[in-house]
Tab-separated table of C-alpha atoms in Angstrom:
chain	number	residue	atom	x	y	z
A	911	UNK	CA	0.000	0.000	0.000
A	912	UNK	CA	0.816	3.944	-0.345
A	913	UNK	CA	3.730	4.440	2.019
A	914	UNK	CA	4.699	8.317	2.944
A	915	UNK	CA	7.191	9.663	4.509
A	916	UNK	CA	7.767	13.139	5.912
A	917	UNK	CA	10.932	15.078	6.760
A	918	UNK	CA	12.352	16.973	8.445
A	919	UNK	CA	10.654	15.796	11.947
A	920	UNK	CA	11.621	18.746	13.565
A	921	UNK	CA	12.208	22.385	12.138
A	922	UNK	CA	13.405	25.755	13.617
A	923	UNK	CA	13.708	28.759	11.658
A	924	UNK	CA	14.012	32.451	12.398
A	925	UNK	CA	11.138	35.099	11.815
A	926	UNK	CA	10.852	35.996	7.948
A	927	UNK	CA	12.682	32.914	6.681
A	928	UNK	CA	11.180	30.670	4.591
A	929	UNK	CA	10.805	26.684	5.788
A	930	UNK	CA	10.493	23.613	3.593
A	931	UNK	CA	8.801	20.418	4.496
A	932	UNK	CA	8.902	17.587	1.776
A	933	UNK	CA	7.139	14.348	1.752
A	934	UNK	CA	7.351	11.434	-0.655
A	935	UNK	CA	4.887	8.867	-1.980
A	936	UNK	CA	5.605	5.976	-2.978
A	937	UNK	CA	2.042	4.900	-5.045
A	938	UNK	CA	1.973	6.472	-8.837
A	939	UNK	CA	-1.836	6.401	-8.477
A	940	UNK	CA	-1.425	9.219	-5.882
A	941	UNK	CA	-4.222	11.685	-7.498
A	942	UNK	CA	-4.597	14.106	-4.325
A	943	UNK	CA	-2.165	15.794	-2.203
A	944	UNK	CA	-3.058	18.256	1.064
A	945	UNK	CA	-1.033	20.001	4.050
A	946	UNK	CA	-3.102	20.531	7.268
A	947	UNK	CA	-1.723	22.178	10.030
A	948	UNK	CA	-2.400	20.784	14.008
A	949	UNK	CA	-2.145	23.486	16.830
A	950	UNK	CA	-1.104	22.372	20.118
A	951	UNK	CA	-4.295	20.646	21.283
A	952	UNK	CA	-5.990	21.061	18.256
A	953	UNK	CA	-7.549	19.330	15.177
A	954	UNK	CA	-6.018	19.291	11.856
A	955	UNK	CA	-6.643	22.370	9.581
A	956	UNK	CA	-6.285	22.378	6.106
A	957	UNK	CA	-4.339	24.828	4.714
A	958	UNK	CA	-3.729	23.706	0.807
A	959	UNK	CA	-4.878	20.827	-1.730
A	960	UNK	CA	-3.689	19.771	-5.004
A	961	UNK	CA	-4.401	17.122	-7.513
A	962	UNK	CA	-2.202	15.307	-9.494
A	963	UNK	CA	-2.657	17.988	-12.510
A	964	UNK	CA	-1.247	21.004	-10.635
A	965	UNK	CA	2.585	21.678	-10.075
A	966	UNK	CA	2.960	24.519	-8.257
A	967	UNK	CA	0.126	26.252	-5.988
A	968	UNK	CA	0.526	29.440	-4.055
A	969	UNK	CA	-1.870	31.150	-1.598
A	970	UNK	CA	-1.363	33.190	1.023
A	971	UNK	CA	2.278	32.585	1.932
A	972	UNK	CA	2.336	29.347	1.173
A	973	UNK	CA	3.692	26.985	-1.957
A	974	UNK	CA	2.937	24.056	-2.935
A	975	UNK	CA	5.292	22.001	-5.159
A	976	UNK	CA	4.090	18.277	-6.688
A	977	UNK	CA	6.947	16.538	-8.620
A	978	UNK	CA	5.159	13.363	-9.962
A	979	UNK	CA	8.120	12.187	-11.538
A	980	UNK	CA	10.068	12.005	-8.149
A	981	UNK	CA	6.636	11.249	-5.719
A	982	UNK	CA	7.833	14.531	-4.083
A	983	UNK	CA	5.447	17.038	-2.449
A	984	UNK	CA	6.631	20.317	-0.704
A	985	UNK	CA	5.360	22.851	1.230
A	986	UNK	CA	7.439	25.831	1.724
A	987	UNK	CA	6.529	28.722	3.829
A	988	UNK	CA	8.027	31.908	3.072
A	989	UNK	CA	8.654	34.489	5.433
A	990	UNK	CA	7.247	32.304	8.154
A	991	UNK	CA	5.920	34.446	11.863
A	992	UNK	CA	5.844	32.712	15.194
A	993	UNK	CA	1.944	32.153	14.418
A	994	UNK	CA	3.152	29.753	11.930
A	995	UNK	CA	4.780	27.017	14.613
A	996	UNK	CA	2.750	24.153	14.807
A	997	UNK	CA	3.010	20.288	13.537
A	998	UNK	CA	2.110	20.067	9.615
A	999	UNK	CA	1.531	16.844	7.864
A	1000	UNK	CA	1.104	15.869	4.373
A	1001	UNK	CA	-1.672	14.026	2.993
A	1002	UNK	CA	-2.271	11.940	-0.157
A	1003	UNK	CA	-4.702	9.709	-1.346
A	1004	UNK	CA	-5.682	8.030	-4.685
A	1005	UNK	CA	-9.036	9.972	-4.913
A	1006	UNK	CA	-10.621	7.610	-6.538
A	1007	UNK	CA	-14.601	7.717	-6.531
A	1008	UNK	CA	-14.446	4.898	-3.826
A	1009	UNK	CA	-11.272	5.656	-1.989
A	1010	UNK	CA	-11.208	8.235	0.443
A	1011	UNK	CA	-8.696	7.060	2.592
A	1012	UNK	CA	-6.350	10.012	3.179
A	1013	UNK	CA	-2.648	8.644	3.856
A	1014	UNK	CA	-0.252	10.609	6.439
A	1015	UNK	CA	3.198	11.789	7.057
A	1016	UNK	CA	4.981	12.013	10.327
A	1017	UNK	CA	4.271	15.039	11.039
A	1018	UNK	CA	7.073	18.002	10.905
A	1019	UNK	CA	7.009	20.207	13.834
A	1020	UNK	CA	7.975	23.389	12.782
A	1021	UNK	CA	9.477	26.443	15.329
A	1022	UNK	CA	9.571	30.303	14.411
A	1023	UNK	CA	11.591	31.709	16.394
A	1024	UNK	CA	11.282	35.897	16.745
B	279	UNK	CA	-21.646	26.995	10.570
B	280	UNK	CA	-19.807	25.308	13.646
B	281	UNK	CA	-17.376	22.707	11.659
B	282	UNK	CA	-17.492	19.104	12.673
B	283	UNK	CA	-18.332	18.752	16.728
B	284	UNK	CA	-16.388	16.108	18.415
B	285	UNK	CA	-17.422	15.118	21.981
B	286	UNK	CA	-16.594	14.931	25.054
B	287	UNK	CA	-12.785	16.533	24.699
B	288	UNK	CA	-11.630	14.972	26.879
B	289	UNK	CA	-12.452	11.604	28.570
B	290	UNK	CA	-10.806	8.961	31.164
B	291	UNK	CA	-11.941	6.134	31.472
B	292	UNK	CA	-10.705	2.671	33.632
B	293	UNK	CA	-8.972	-0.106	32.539
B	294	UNK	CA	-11.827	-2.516	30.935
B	295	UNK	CA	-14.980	0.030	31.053
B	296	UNK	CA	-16.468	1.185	27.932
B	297	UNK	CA	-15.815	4.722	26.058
B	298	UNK	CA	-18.172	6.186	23.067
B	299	UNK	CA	-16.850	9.272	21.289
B	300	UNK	CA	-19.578	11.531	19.467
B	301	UNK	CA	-18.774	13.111	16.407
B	302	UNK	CA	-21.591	15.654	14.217
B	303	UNK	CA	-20.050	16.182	10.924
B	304	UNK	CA	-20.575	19.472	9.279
B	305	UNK	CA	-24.096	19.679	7.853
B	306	UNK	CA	-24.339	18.439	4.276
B	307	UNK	CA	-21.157	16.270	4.999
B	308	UNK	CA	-21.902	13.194	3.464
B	309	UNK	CA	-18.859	11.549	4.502
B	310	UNK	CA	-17.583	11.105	7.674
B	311	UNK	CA	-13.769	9.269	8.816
B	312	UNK	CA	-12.324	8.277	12.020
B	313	UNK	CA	-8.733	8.543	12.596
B	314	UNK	CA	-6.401	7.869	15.722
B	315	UNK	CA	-3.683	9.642	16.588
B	316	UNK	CA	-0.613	9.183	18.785
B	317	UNK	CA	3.108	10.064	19.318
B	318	UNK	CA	3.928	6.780	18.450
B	319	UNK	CA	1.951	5.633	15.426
B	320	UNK	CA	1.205	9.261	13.898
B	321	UNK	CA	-2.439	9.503	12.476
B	322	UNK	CA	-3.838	6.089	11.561
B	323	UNK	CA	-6.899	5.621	9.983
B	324	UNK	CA	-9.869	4.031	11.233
B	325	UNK	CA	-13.174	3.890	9.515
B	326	UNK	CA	-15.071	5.583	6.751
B	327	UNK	CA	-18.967	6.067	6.519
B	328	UNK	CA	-20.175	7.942	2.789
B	329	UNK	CA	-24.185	8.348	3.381
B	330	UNK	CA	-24.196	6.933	6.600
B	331	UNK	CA	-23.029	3.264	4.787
B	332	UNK	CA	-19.878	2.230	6.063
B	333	UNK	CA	-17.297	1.758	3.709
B	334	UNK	CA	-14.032	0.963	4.614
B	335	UNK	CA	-12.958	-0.253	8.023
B	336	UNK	CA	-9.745	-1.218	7.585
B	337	UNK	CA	-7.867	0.397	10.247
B	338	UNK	CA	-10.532	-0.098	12.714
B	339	UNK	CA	-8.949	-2.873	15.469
B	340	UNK	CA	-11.103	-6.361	15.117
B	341	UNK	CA	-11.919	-6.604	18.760
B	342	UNK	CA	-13.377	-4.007	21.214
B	343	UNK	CA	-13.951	-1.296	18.254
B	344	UNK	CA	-16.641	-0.208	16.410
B	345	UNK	CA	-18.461	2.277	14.680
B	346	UNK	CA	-22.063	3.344	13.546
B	347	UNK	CA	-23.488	6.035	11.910
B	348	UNK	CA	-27.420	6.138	12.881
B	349	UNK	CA	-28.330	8.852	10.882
B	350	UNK	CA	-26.229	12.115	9.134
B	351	UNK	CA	-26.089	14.317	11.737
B	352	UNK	CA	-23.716	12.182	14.219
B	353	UNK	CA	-21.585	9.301	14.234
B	354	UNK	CA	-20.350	7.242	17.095
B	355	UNK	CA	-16.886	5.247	17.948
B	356	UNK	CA	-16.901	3.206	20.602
B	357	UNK	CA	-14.389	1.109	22.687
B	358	UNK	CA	-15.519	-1.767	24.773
B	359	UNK	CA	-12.981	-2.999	27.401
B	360	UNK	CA	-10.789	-0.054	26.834
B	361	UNK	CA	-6.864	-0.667	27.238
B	362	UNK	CA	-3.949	1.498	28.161
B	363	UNK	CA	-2.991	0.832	24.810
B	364	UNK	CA	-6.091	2.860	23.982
B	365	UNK	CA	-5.154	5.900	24.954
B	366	UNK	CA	-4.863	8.613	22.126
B	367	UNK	CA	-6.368	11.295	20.830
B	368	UNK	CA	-9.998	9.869	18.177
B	369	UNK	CA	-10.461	12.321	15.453
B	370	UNK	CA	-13.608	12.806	13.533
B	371	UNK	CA	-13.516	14.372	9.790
B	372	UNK	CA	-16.231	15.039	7.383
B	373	UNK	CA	-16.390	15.480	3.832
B	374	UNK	CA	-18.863	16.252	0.775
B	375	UNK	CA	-19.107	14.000	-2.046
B	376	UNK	CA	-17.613	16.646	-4.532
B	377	UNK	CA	-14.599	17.066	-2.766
B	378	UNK	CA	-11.406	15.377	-1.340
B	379	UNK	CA	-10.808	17.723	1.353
B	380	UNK	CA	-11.077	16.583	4.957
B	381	UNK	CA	-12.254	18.587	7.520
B	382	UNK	CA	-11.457	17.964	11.130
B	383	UNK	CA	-12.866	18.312	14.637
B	384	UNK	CA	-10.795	19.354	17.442
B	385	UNK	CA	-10.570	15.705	18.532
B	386	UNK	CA	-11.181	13.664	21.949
B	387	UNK	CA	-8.408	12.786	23.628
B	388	UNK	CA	-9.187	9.275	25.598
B	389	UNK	CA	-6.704	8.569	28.599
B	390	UNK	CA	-7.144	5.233	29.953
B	391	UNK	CA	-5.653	4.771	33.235
């Protein structure tokens, strides 16, 4: 079955750099890729999907690179604030009209330091 | 609109009594997922109900769990004979039919002592 990993586990940057968290797939069926964001004590929140037909998404601060070729997704935050630390996992699933099953990382917890 | 409800946040239970978790998905939600999550395992999925059916239990453990969906406006895991091992945090997601994306409740974290 799908098997993702997630790296870096653990991520510290400094106030208005950018930080990148990448996560590879390993099934080439993968048709749907998300980044949710957990809050200490809190659920996950979405904060960007793609499907397989999209490269590169932006929005609000936020990109979204999908390199099919390599299974690679990345989320890079530019000019990240200390409102930005939290745990953020990838997500990816086949999509397929029966298979909802959303597949995730490890889970990258990610300090902004002022 | 209030997102998907999970409740109680918070429950504690004793080694071998029973625990149900409540979750209303967001209304229109036609799907509605379980998932588990702890520091060791990560999130792992549990169940999936689309239109109250259930669809895929696959993650769901084959003794002591189970799930139901009685109508659309709540769905219900429960844990008979709860375990240490049990102990985690249950989250509750709910999706329409149209689109991938998952949205979460804040989650019930279950401490068994």
């Amino acid at each position: 079955g799908e098997q993702v990993e997630q790296r870096p586990p653990h991520l510290s940057v400094r106030e208005g750099d950018s930080a990148i968290i990448i996560c590879t797939y390993t099934d080439s069926a993968t048709a749907y890729f998300s980044w949710y964001k957990q809050e200490a004590g809190a659920g996950l929140q979405l904060l960007m999907s793609v499907l397989s037909n999209v490269d590169r998404k932006e929005e609000q601060g936020l990109t979204v690179l999908l390199n099919k070729k390599d299974k690679r997704l990345s989320l890079n935050l530019t000019a990240a604030h200390p409102g930005d630390s939290a745990v953020y996992f990838c997500a990816v699933s086949a999509a397929s009209s029966g298979s909802w099953q959303l597949i995730f990382g490890s889970g990258t917890q990610l300090t902004v330091m002022p | 609109n209030a997102g998907v409800i999970q409740t109680p946040r918070h429950k504690v239970t004793g080694k071998g009594q029973e625990a149900t978790l409540w979750c209303e998905p967001i209304s229109g939600h036609s799907a509605v997922f379980w998932y588990r999550q702890t520091i060791v395992q990560g999130l792992e999925f549990l169940t999936y109900f689309r239109n109250q059916a259930p669809i895929d239990d696959s993650g769901m453990p084959k003794e002591r769990f189970s799930a139901q969906m009685p109508n659309q406006s709540h769905s219900t895991l429960k844990i008979q004979s709860t375990q240490p091992q049990d102990s985690a945090v249950y989250l509750c997601a709910s999706s329409s039919l149209s689109q991938n994306t998952l949205y979460f409740g804040a989650g019930t974290r279950l401490s068994v002592l």
